[in-house]
Amino acid sequence: MLFQVGGQGARPTFFEMAAAQQLPASLRGALTYSIGVLALRRPFLHKVLDYEDEFFALLMLVLETHSLRNTDASFSESLYGLRRRAAKIRTKQAGIRSKSSDGIQHSSLEKRQRVLSVVFLVVLPYLKSKLHSIYNKEREARLQASLWGPGDERFEDVDYFDEAEASIASRTSTETEATIRTRLAKNIHKIIGVCYPWLHATTEGLTFTYQLLYLLDATGFYSVGLHALGIHVCRATGQELMDTSSRISKIRNRERERLPGPPWLKAVQGALLKCTYAVLDYAQTGLIAAVFIFKMMEWWYQSAEERMSAPTVYPPPPPPPPPKVAKDGIPLPPDRTICPLCSLKRANPSVVTVSGFVFCYACIHKYVSQYQRCPVTLMPADIDQIRRLFHDM
């Protein structure tokens, strides 16, 4: 086969890695939607939405740190039974067979790798989100400037107050520093607006390249960050999954034993740690349930919206038949540019709305004023039903 699809071996499939990578985005969407709904009844929650990036980054910092410390995996990877292992290239020696066919030895993560994993999982996505928002604002400002001109130059030729120069001269040093900071921020935003598209294209291109190589089984690293850290993502064995709870309890007991102070203070601190761990465990379970509920609601409403927004398409109705010429009416000339009343080329063409035939304005106005009907179809008409045509077809 060209690439691995099945679930055999320690190497996760491309689909498992893609699902684990997309889980934080789904979690963010679920939280944003839930807080937005609650903010309708609790307006103070709008402040959380105003700082959505910071709130989500802080939440993921707690979850990722907790997960990497207990399971050697990110929050999303631990849900799919995956573990992070330090990949070290092993030199094959005579008489010694390597554990893996590609000469790579896996070991537990070091402390440095856990810290850098948190940086790649939380800090860098947060910075990218902020750069993306700054780029969008700069692009909107540039578009507005191209349409209406720069805001600073829009009214530079208009002197609204004669005392403007005196007020500018009397500015304090703090206002001058604020102006300098504003200009510096604008320059930084302009630099981000120029450089961010290239940075975004580079990161997306590297991500696509690594994912394609991983799909084709040409590399063991799913992303640039994993390659930079020297980490392989592997499936957890059955024994590892069974030992996870005991390992977590050992880590927590070790932390309780390291608490300083007298016994009563250790008991209080231990109780607080126990409550903190319980809150983290319940929060992790609740977030998993929120993701699945959000995905179910998204699928439900999306399918309903598609059914409502895609009605049965019927063919357009045929055009109505043209009005018939009355027996006693004026016959139509063979040339459409000729007025039926004066038999000359139409001047100031005008249409009678009840029939749709076109005449000279003077001819039809005089005829309708006298006979109160269309001269061709003899249908009742009024002067108010005459419309001027500005393009004689």
Tab-separated table of C-alpha atoms in Angstrom:
chain	number	residue	atom	x	y	z
A	1	MET	CA	0.000	0.000	0.000
A	2	LEU	CA	1.075	3.587	-0.605
A	3	PHE	CA	0.217	4.808	2.873
A	4	GLN	CA	-0.965	3.388	6.156
A	5	VAL	CA	-4.719	3.329	6.726
A	6	GLY	CA	-5.227	0.562	9.257
A	7	GLY	CA	-4.803	0.788	12.990
A	8	GLN	CA	-2.014	-1.768	13.454
A	9	GLY	CA	1.383	-0.996	14.960
A	10	ALA	CA	2.599	1.764	17.261
A	11	ARG	CA	2.558	4.422	14.545
A	12	PRO	CA	-0.744	6.354	14.496
A	13	THR	CA	-2.544	6.763	11.216
A	14	PHE	CA	-2.832	10.086	9.450
A	15	PHE	CA	-6.507	10.307	10.362
A	16	GLU	CA	-5.821	9.851	14.073
A	17	MET	CA	-3.227	12.618	14.018
A	18	ALA	CA	-5.510	14.933	12.021
A	19	ALA	CA	-8.404	14.327	14.431
A	20	ALA	CA	-6.168	15.042	17.427
A	21	GLN	CA	-4.891	18.233	15.811
A	22	GLN	CA	-8.386	19.543	15.026
A	23	LEU	CA	-9.790	18.879	18.497
A	24	PRO	CA	-8.578	22.169	20.109
A	25	ALA	CA	-10.295	24.191	17.356
A	26	SER	CA	-13.533	22.279	17.971
A	27	LEU	CA	-13.159	22.828	21.708
A	28	ARG	CA	-12.687	26.562	21.175
A	29	GLY	CA	-15.768	26.717	18.969
A	30	ALA	CA	-17.826	24.869	21.569
A	31	LEU	CA	-16.696	27.155	24.390
A	32	THR	CA	-17.237	30.326	22.355
A	33	TYR	CA	-20.731	29.217	21.385
A	34	SER	CA	-21.633	28.240	24.940
A	35	ILE	CA	-20.330	31.490	26.447
A	36	GLY	CA	-22.111	33.478	23.727
A	37	VAL	CA	-25.407	31.810	24.609
A	38	LEU	CA	-24.881	32.369	28.344
A	39	ALA	CA	-23.906	36.009	27.691
A	40	LEU	CA	-27.433	36.681	26.460
A	41	ARG	CA	-28.615	36.287	30.067
A	42	ARG	CA	-25.384	37.241	31.833
A	43	PRO	CA	-23.968	40.335	30.084
A	44	PHE	CA	-20.771	40.311	32.149
A	45	LEU	CA	-19.677	37.242	30.153
A	46	HIS	CA	-19.149	39.526	27.158
A	47	LYS	CA	-15.857	40.519	28.806
A	48	VAL	CA	-14.728	36.908	28.427
A	49	LEU	CA	-15.573	37.041	24.729
A	50	ASP	CA	-13.629	40.309	24.412
A	51	TYR	CA	-10.538	38.445	25.642
A	52	GLU	CA	-11.317	35.167	23.930
A	53	ASP	CA	-7.720	34.480	22.861
A	54	GLU	CA	-6.309	35.021	26.346
A	55	PHE	CA	-9.056	33.016	28.034
A	56	PHE	CA	-8.640	30.038	25.719
A	57	ALA	CA	-4.820	30.196	25.910
A	58	LEU	CA	-4.959	30.142	29.721
A	59	LEU	CA	-7.378	27.206	29.688
A	60	MET	CA	-5.234	25.240	27.239
A	61	LEU	CA	-2.110	26.079	29.256
A	62	VAL	CA	-3.645	24.399	32.321
A	63	LEU	CA	-4.941	21.411	30.349
A	64	GLU	CA	-1.780	20.828	28.318
A	65	THR	CA	0.496	21.152	31.344
A	66	HIS	CA	-1.675	18.785	33.345
A	67	SER	CA	-1.876	16.258	30.512
A	68	LEU	CA	1.834	16.324	29.620
A	69	ARG	CA	2.776	15.942	33.254
A	70	ASN	CA	0.561	12.930	33.852
A	71	THR	CA	0.370	11.099	30.508
A	72	ASP	CA	3.294	12.370	28.355
A	73	ALA	CA	0.761	13.504	25.757
A	74	SER	CA	-1.149	16.608	24.846
A	75	PHE	CA	-4.769	17.004	25.897
A	76	SER	CA	-6.150	15.965	22.502
A	77	GLU	CA	-3.610	13.168	21.990
A	78	SER	CA	-4.433	11.595	25.342
A	79	LEU	CA	-8.099	11.337	24.326
A	80	TYR	CA	-7.125	9.238	21.311
A	81	GLY	CA	-4.806	6.948	23.294
A	82	LEU	CA	-1.610	8.514	21.915
A	83	ARG	CA	1.632	9.224	23.741
A	84	ARG	CA	4.657	11.395	23.001
A	85	ARG	CA	8.045	9.698	22.948
A	86	ALA	CA	11.506	11.181	22.542
A	87	ALA	CA	12.947	9.871	19.260
A	88	LYS	CA	16.675	9.104	19.354
A	89	ILE	CA	18.508	7.692	16.351
A	90	ARG	CA	20.169	4.475	17.414
A	91	THR	CA	23.311	3.095	15.743
A	92	LYS	CA	22.970	-0.568	14.951
A	93	GLN	CA	25.763	-2.750	16.264
A	94	ALA	CA	26.690	-6.252	15.337
A	95	GLY	CA	24.736	-8.863	17.210
A	96	ILE	CA	22.247	-6.315	18.555
A	97	ARG	CA	18.923	-5.950	16.843
A	98	SER	CA	17.137	-2.642	17.097
A	99	LYS	CA	13.652	-2.538	18.532
A	100	SER	CA	12.388	-0.620	15.528
A	101	SER	CA	13.132	-1.290	11.908
A	102	ASP	CA	14.123	2.331	11.220
A	103	GLY	CA	16.811	2.446	13.939
A	104	ILE	CA	14.934	4.879	16.217
A	105	GLN	CA	14.733	4.334	19.955
A	106	HIS	CA	11.801	5.800	21.882
A	107	SER	CA	12.053	6.991	25.473
A	108	SER	CA	10.050	9.075	27.914
A	109	LEU	CA	9.892	12.840	27.516
A	110	GLU	CA	12.416	15.014	29.276
A	111	LYS	CA	11.416	18.089	31.257
A	112	ARG	CA	12.767	20.373	28.540
A	113	GLN	CA	10.644	18.610	25.920
A	114	ARG	CA	7.517	18.962	28.058
A	115	VAL	CA	8.085	22.696	28.494
A	116	LEU	CA	8.767	23.216	24.788
A	117	SER	CA	5.715	21.105	23.948
A	118	VAL	CA	3.582	23.533	25.962
A	119	VAL	CA	5.199	26.407	24.048
A	120	PHE	CA	4.376	24.821	20.679
A	121	LEU	CA	0.860	23.804	21.776
A	122	VAL	CA	-0.233	27.002	23.549
A	123	VAL	CA	2.118	29.973	23.168
A	124	LEU	CA	2.759	29.822	19.422
A	125	PRO	CA	-0.943	29.330	18.475
A	126	TYR	CA	-1.825	32.272	20.737
A	127	LEU	CA	0.780	34.501	19.076
A	128	LYS	CA	-0.403	33.423	15.641
A	129	SER	CA	-3.999	34.241	16.566
A	130	LYS	CA	-3.002	37.731	17.748
A	131	LEU	CA	-0.932	38.344	14.612
A	132	HIS	CA	-3.869	37.231	12.493
A	133	SER	CA	-6.229	39.664	14.232
A	134	ILE	CA	-3.717	42.528	13.837
A	135	TYR	CA	-3.306	41.663	10.164
A	136	ASN	CA	-7.073	41.706	9.618
A	137	LYS	CA	-7.373	45.130	11.275
A	138	GLU	CA	-4.492	46.482	9.217
A	139	ARG	CA	-6.008	45.114	6.025
A	140	GLU	CA	-9.387	46.712	6.831
A	141	ALA	CA	-7.671	50.035	7.586
A	142	ARG	CA	-5.754	49.821	4.320
A	143	LEU	CA	-8.946	49.088	2.397
A	144	GLN	CA	-10.735	51.984	4.067
A	145	ALA	CA	-7.802	54.274	3.297
A	146	SER	CA	-7.866	53.235	-0.360
A	147	LEU	CA	-11.580	54.068	-0.547
A	148	TRP	CA	-11.783	57.218	1.586
A	149	GLY	CA	-8.203	58.309	2.001
A	150	PRO	CA	-6.070	58.256	5.166
A	151	GLY	CA	-7.871	59.498	8.242
A	152	ASP	CA	-5.053	61.898	9.156
A	153	GLU	CA	-5.068	63.557	5.716
A	154	ARG	CA	-8.804	63.656	5.223
A	155	PHE	CA	-9.318	66.994	6.900
A	156	GLU	CA	-5.837	68.437	6.857
A	157	ASP	CA	-6.832	71.377	4.618
A	158	VAL	CA	-9.811	72.338	6.816
A	159	ASP	CA	-9.183	74.725	9.696
A	160	TYR	CA	-11.995	74.245	12.159
A	161	PHE	CA	-10.580	76.256	15.047
A	162	ASP	CA	-8.162	79.147	15.043
A	163	GLU	CA	-6.823	78.106	18.411
A	164	ALA	CA	-5.636	74.676	17.231
A	165	GLU	CA	-1.978	75.713	17.049
A	166	ALA	CA	-2.084	77.080	20.567
A	167	SER	CA	-3.591	73.857	21.906
A	168	ILE	CA	-0.979	71.734	20.104
A	169	ALA	CA	1.814	73.886	21.520
A	170	SER	CA	0.487	73.391	25.043
A	171	ARG	CA	0.554	69.598	25.034
A	172	THR	CA	2.299	67.935	27.929
A	173	SER	CA	5.212	65.543	27.722
A	174	THR	CA	2.970	62.576	28.556
A	175	GLU	CA	0.809	63.300	25.532
A	176	THR	CA	3.934	63.473	23.376
A	177	GLU	CA	5.056	60.083	24.676
A	178	ALA	CA	1.585	58.695	23.991
A	179	THR	CA	1.826	60.000	20.438
A	180	ILE	CA	5.204	58.338	20.002
A	181	ARG	CA	3.824	55.046	21.314
A	182	THR	CA	0.859	55.343	18.953
A	183	ARG	CA	3.125	55.924	15.987
A	184	LEU	CA	5.353	53.042	17.027
A	185	ALA	CA	2.293	50.763	17.322
A	186	LYS	CA	1.113	51.843	13.864
A	187	ASN	CA	4.538	51.109	12.386
A	188	ILE	CA	4.581	47.683	14.041
A	189	HIS	CA	1.107	46.969	12.678
A	190	LYS	CA	2.242	47.969	9.191
A	191	ILE	CA	5.242	45.649	9.445
A	192	ILE	CA	2.972	42.811	10.591
A	193	GLY	CA	0.580	43.558	7.728
A	194	VAL	CA	3.449	43.164	5.243
A	195	CYS	CA	5.232	40.180	6.815
A	196	TYR	CA	2.322	38.095	8.135
A	197	PRO	CA	1.102	36.775	4.740
A	198	TRP	CA	4.572	35.403	4.018
A	199	LEU	CA	4.884	33.922	7.501
A	200	HIS	CA	1.418	32.369	7.241
A	201	ALA	CA	2.145	30.941	3.786
A	202	THR	CA	5.447	29.483	5.020
A	203	THR	CA	3.916	27.796	8.070
A	204	GLU	CA	0.979	26.435	6.092
A	205	GLY	CA	3.307	25.146	3.376
A	206	LEU	CA	5.544	23.381	5.907
A	207	THR	CA	2.506	21.933	7.662
A	208	PHE	CA	1.122	20.590	4.391
A	209	THR	CA	4.523	19.171	3.416
A	210	TYR	CA	4.988	17.326	6.712
A	211	GLN	CA	1.444	15.976	6.661
A	212	LEU	CA	1.869	14.747	3.092
A	213	LEU	CA	5.175	13.067	3.944
A	214	TYR	CA	3.598	11.499	7.030
A	215	LEU	CA	0.688	10.246	4.949
A	216	LEU	CA	3.125	8.682	2.470
A	217	ASP	CA	5.089	7.113	5.368
A	218	ALA	CA	8.189	9.109	4.399
A	219	THR	CA	8.714	10.596	7.873
A	220	GLY	CA	7.732	9.826	11.437
A	221	PHE	CA	7.081	13.465	12.357
A	222	TYR	CA	3.590	14.799	11.744
A	223	SER	CA	4.488	18.492	12.128
A	224	VAL	CA	7.411	20.885	12.165
A	225	GLY	CA	7.113	21.349	15.920
A	226	LEU	CA	7.420	17.627	16.617
A	227	HIS	CA	10.456	17.446	14.330
A	228	ALA	CA	12.100	20.426	16.047
A	229	LEU	CA	11.543	18.824	19.447
A	230	GLY	CA	12.586	15.350	18.287
A	231	ILE	CA	9.308	13.773	19.393
A	232	HIS	CA	7.364	10.918	17.843
A	233	VAL	CA	3.692	10.381	18.617
A	234	CYS	CA	2.980	6.688	19.234
A	235	ARG	CA	0.013	4.613	20.263
A	236	ALA	CA	-0.123	3.773	23.926
A	237	THR	CA	0.105	0.095	24.709
A	238	GLY	CA	-2.562	-1.663	26.732
A	239	GLN	CA	-0.290	-1.838	29.729
A	240	GLU	CA	0.409	1.906	29.537
A	241	LEU	CA	-3.285	2.693	29.446
A	242	MET	CA	-3.855	0.449	32.472
A	243	ASP	CA	-0.927	1.983	34.372
A	244	THR	CA	-1.959	5.570	33.675
A	245	SER	CA	-4.226	5.885	36.712
A	246	SER	CA	-1.646	4.347	39.043
A	247	ARG	CA	1.041	6.615	37.626
A	248	ILE	CA	-1.113	9.690	38.174
A	249	SER	CA	-1.816	8.662	41.769
A	250	LYS	CA	1.921	8.123	42.402
A	251	ILE	CA	2.765	11.567	41.021
A	252	ARG	CA	0.096	13.217	43.160
A	253	ASN	CA	1.183	11.351	46.308
A	254	ARG	CA	4.787	12.375	45.651
A	255	GLU	CA	3.718	15.999	45.351
A	256	ARG	CA	1.802	15.806	48.631
A	257	GLU	CA	4.874	14.387	50.375
A	258	ARG	CA	7.011	17.281	49.139
A	259	LEU	CA	4.734	19.897	50.684
A	260	PRO	CA	6.620	22.003	53.254
A	261	GLY	CA	5.421	23.013	56.707
A	262	PRO	CA	3.966	21.338	59.801
A	263	PRO	CA	1.585	18.360	59.533
A	264	TRP	CA	-1.586	20.459	59.838
A	265	LEU	CA	-0.407	22.763	57.030
A	266	LYS	CA	0.484	19.765	54.886
A	267	ALA	CA	-3.021	18.384	55.462
A	268	VAL	CA	-4.598	21.668	54.361
A	269	GLN	CA	-2.360	21.932	51.317
A	270	GLY	CA	-2.987	18.288	50.468
A	271	ALA	CA	-6.740	18.846	50.619
A	272	LEU	CA	-6.403	21.876	48.338
A	273	LEU	CA	-4.292	19.847	45.886
A	274	LYS	CA	-6.846	17.065	45.948
A	275	CYS	CA	-9.655	19.518	45.186
A	276	THR	CA	-7.569	21.064	42.385
A	277	TYR	CA	-6.936	17.672	40.805
A	278	ALA	CA	-10.618	16.785	41.085
A	279	VAL	CA	-11.577	20.051	39.395
A	280	LEU	CA	-9.087	19.393	36.596
A	281	ASP	CA	-10.399	15.872	36.073
A	282	TYR	CA	-14.017	17.026	35.991
A	283	ALA	CA	-13.085	19.929	33.709
A	284	GLN	CA	-11.358	17.561	31.304
A	285	THR	CA	-14.385	15.283	31.236
A	286	GLY	CA	-16.735	18.238	30.816
A	287	LEU	CA	-14.705	19.658	27.953
A	288	ILE	CA	-14.753	16.314	26.167
A	289	ALA	CA	-18.530	16.163	26.543
A	290	ALA	CA	-18.813	19.788	25.361
A	291	VAL	CA	-16.849	18.988	22.211
A	292	PHE	CA	-19.034	16.045	21.312
A	293	ILE	CA	-22.238	17.983	22.081
A	294	PHE	CA	-21.010	20.896	19.972
A	295	LYS	CA	-20.170	18.608	17.069
A	296	MET	CA	-23.596	16.958	17.321
A	297	MET	CA	-25.357	20.335	17.383
A	298	GLU	CA	-23.221	21.586	14.505
A	299	TRP	CA	-24.120	18.530	12.413
A	300	TRP	CA	-27.803	18.798	13.355
A	301	TYR	CA	-28.204	22.498	12.602
A	302	GLN	CA	-26.026	22.317	9.510
A	303	SER	CA	-28.122	19.511	8.028
A	304	ALA	CA	-31.346	21.370	8.918
A	305	GLU	CA	-29.997	24.586	7.428
A	306	GLU	CA	-29.014	22.790	4.251
A	307	ARG	CA	-32.510	21.360	3.965
A	308	MET	CA	-34.044	24.805	4.468
A	309	SER	CA	-31.614	26.715	2.265
A	310	ALA	CA	-31.781	24.246	-0.615
A	311	PRO	CA	-35.450	24.137	-1.697
A	312	THR	CA	-36.677	22.339	-4.771
A	313	VAL	CA	-35.577	24.217	-7.854
A	314	TYR	CA	-38.438	24.681	-10.296
A	315	PRO	CA	-37.979	25.784	-13.920
A	316	PRO	CA	-38.774	29.449	-14.587
A	317	PRO	CA	-42.298	30.084	-15.853
A	318	PRO	CA	-42.695	30.864	-19.569
A	319	PRO	CA	-43.119	34.530	-20.533
A	320	PRO	CA	-46.705	35.743	-20.973
A	321	PRO	CA	-48.013	35.876	-24.548
A	322	PRO	CA	-47.831	39.262	-26.270
A	323	PRO	CA	-51.088	41.287	-26.358
A	324	LYS	CA	-53.210	40.700	-29.403
A	325	VAL	CA	-53.837	43.443	-31.919
A	326	ALA	CA	-57.509	44.395	-31.986
A	327	LYS	CA	-59.430	44.121	-35.238
A	328	ASP	CA	-60.357	47.800	-35.125
A	329	GLY	CA	-56.948	48.840	-33.783
A	330	ILE	CA	-54.101	50.440	-35.663
A	331	PRO	CA	-51.951	47.806	-37.406
A	332	LEU	CA	-48.323	47.470	-36.439
A	333	PRO	CA	-45.682	48.513	-38.995
A	334	PRO	CA	-43.117	45.898	-40.090
A	335	ASP	CA	-40.284	48.134	-38.858
A	336	ARG	CA	-40.162	48.245	-35.059
A	337	THR	CA	-38.577	51.703	-35.039
A	338	ILE	CA	-41.643	53.228	-36.753
A	339	CYS	CA	-44.435	54.764	-34.682
A	340	PRO	CA	-47.814	53.092	-35.507
A	341	LEU	CA	-49.620	56.435	-35.185
A	342	CYS	CA	-47.541	58.783	-37.369
A	343	SER	CA	-45.765	56.092	-39.480
A	344	LEU	CA	-42.470	57.915	-38.896
A	345	LYS	CA	-39.407	57.036	-36.928
A	346	ARG	CA	-40.200	57.341	-33.249
A	347	ALA	CA	-39.217	60.544	-31.450
A	348	ASN	CA	-39.072	60.453	-27.644
A	349	PRO	CA	-40.262	56.838	-27.505
A	350	SER	CA	-42.836	56.084	-24.812
A	351	VAL	CA	-44.633	52.905	-23.832
A	352	VAL	CA	-48.212	52.267	-22.788
A	353	THR	CA	-47.939	50.048	-19.750
A	354	VAL	CA	-51.258	48.240	-20.272
A	355	SER	CA	-50.138	46.804	-23.621
A	356	GLY	CA	-46.373	47.326	-23.914
A	357	PHE	CA	-46.387	48.923	-27.363
A	358	VAL	CA	-44.123	51.906	-28.022
A	359	PHE	CA	-45.071	55.151	-29.771
A	360	CYS	CA	-43.869	58.732	-30.099
A	361	TYR	CA	-44.527	60.584	-26.879
A	362	ALA	CA	-46.488	63.374	-28.596
A	363	CYS	CA	-48.555	60.917	-30.637
A	364	ILE	CA	-49.511	58.601	-27.799
A	365	HIS	CA	-50.138	61.451	-25.346
A	366	LYS	CA	-52.560	63.097	-27.782
A	367	TYR	CA	-54.304	59.774	-28.637
A	368	VAL	CA	-54.722	58.585	-25.038
A	369	SER	CA	-55.938	62.030	-23.932
A	370	GLN	CA	-58.629	61.886	-26.612
A	371	TYR	CA	-59.694	58.209	-26.662
A	372	GLN	CA	-58.582	56.865	-23.236
A	373	ARG	CA	-57.266	53.602	-24.746
A	374	CYS	CA	-54.305	51.951	-26.428
A	375	PRO	CA	-54.423	52.527	-30.190
A	376	VAL	CA	-53.267	48.954	-30.988
A	377	THR	CA	-55.093	46.729	-28.502
A	378	LEU	CA	-57.933	49.169	-27.663
A	379	MET	CA	-57.361	48.348	-23.976
A	380	PRO	CA	-58.418	51.128	-21.563
A	381	ALA	CA	-55.496	53.400	-20.715
A	382	ASP	CA	-54.785	56.683	-18.985
A	383	ILE	CA	-52.126	59.361	-19.346
A	384	ASP	CA	-50.571	58.203	-16.067
A	385	GLN	CA	-49.871	54.819	-17.706
A	386	ILE	CA	-47.503	56.321	-20.276
A	387	ARG	CA	-43.816	55.792	-19.505
A	388	ARG	CA	-40.894	57.432	-21.210
A	389	LEU	CA	-38.175	55.146	-22.651
A	390	PHE	CA	-34.646	56.502	-22.693
A	391	HIS	CA	-33.183	53.700	-24.859
A	392	ASP	CA	-35.013	52.949	-28.058
A	393	MET	CA	-34.408	49.261	-28.707
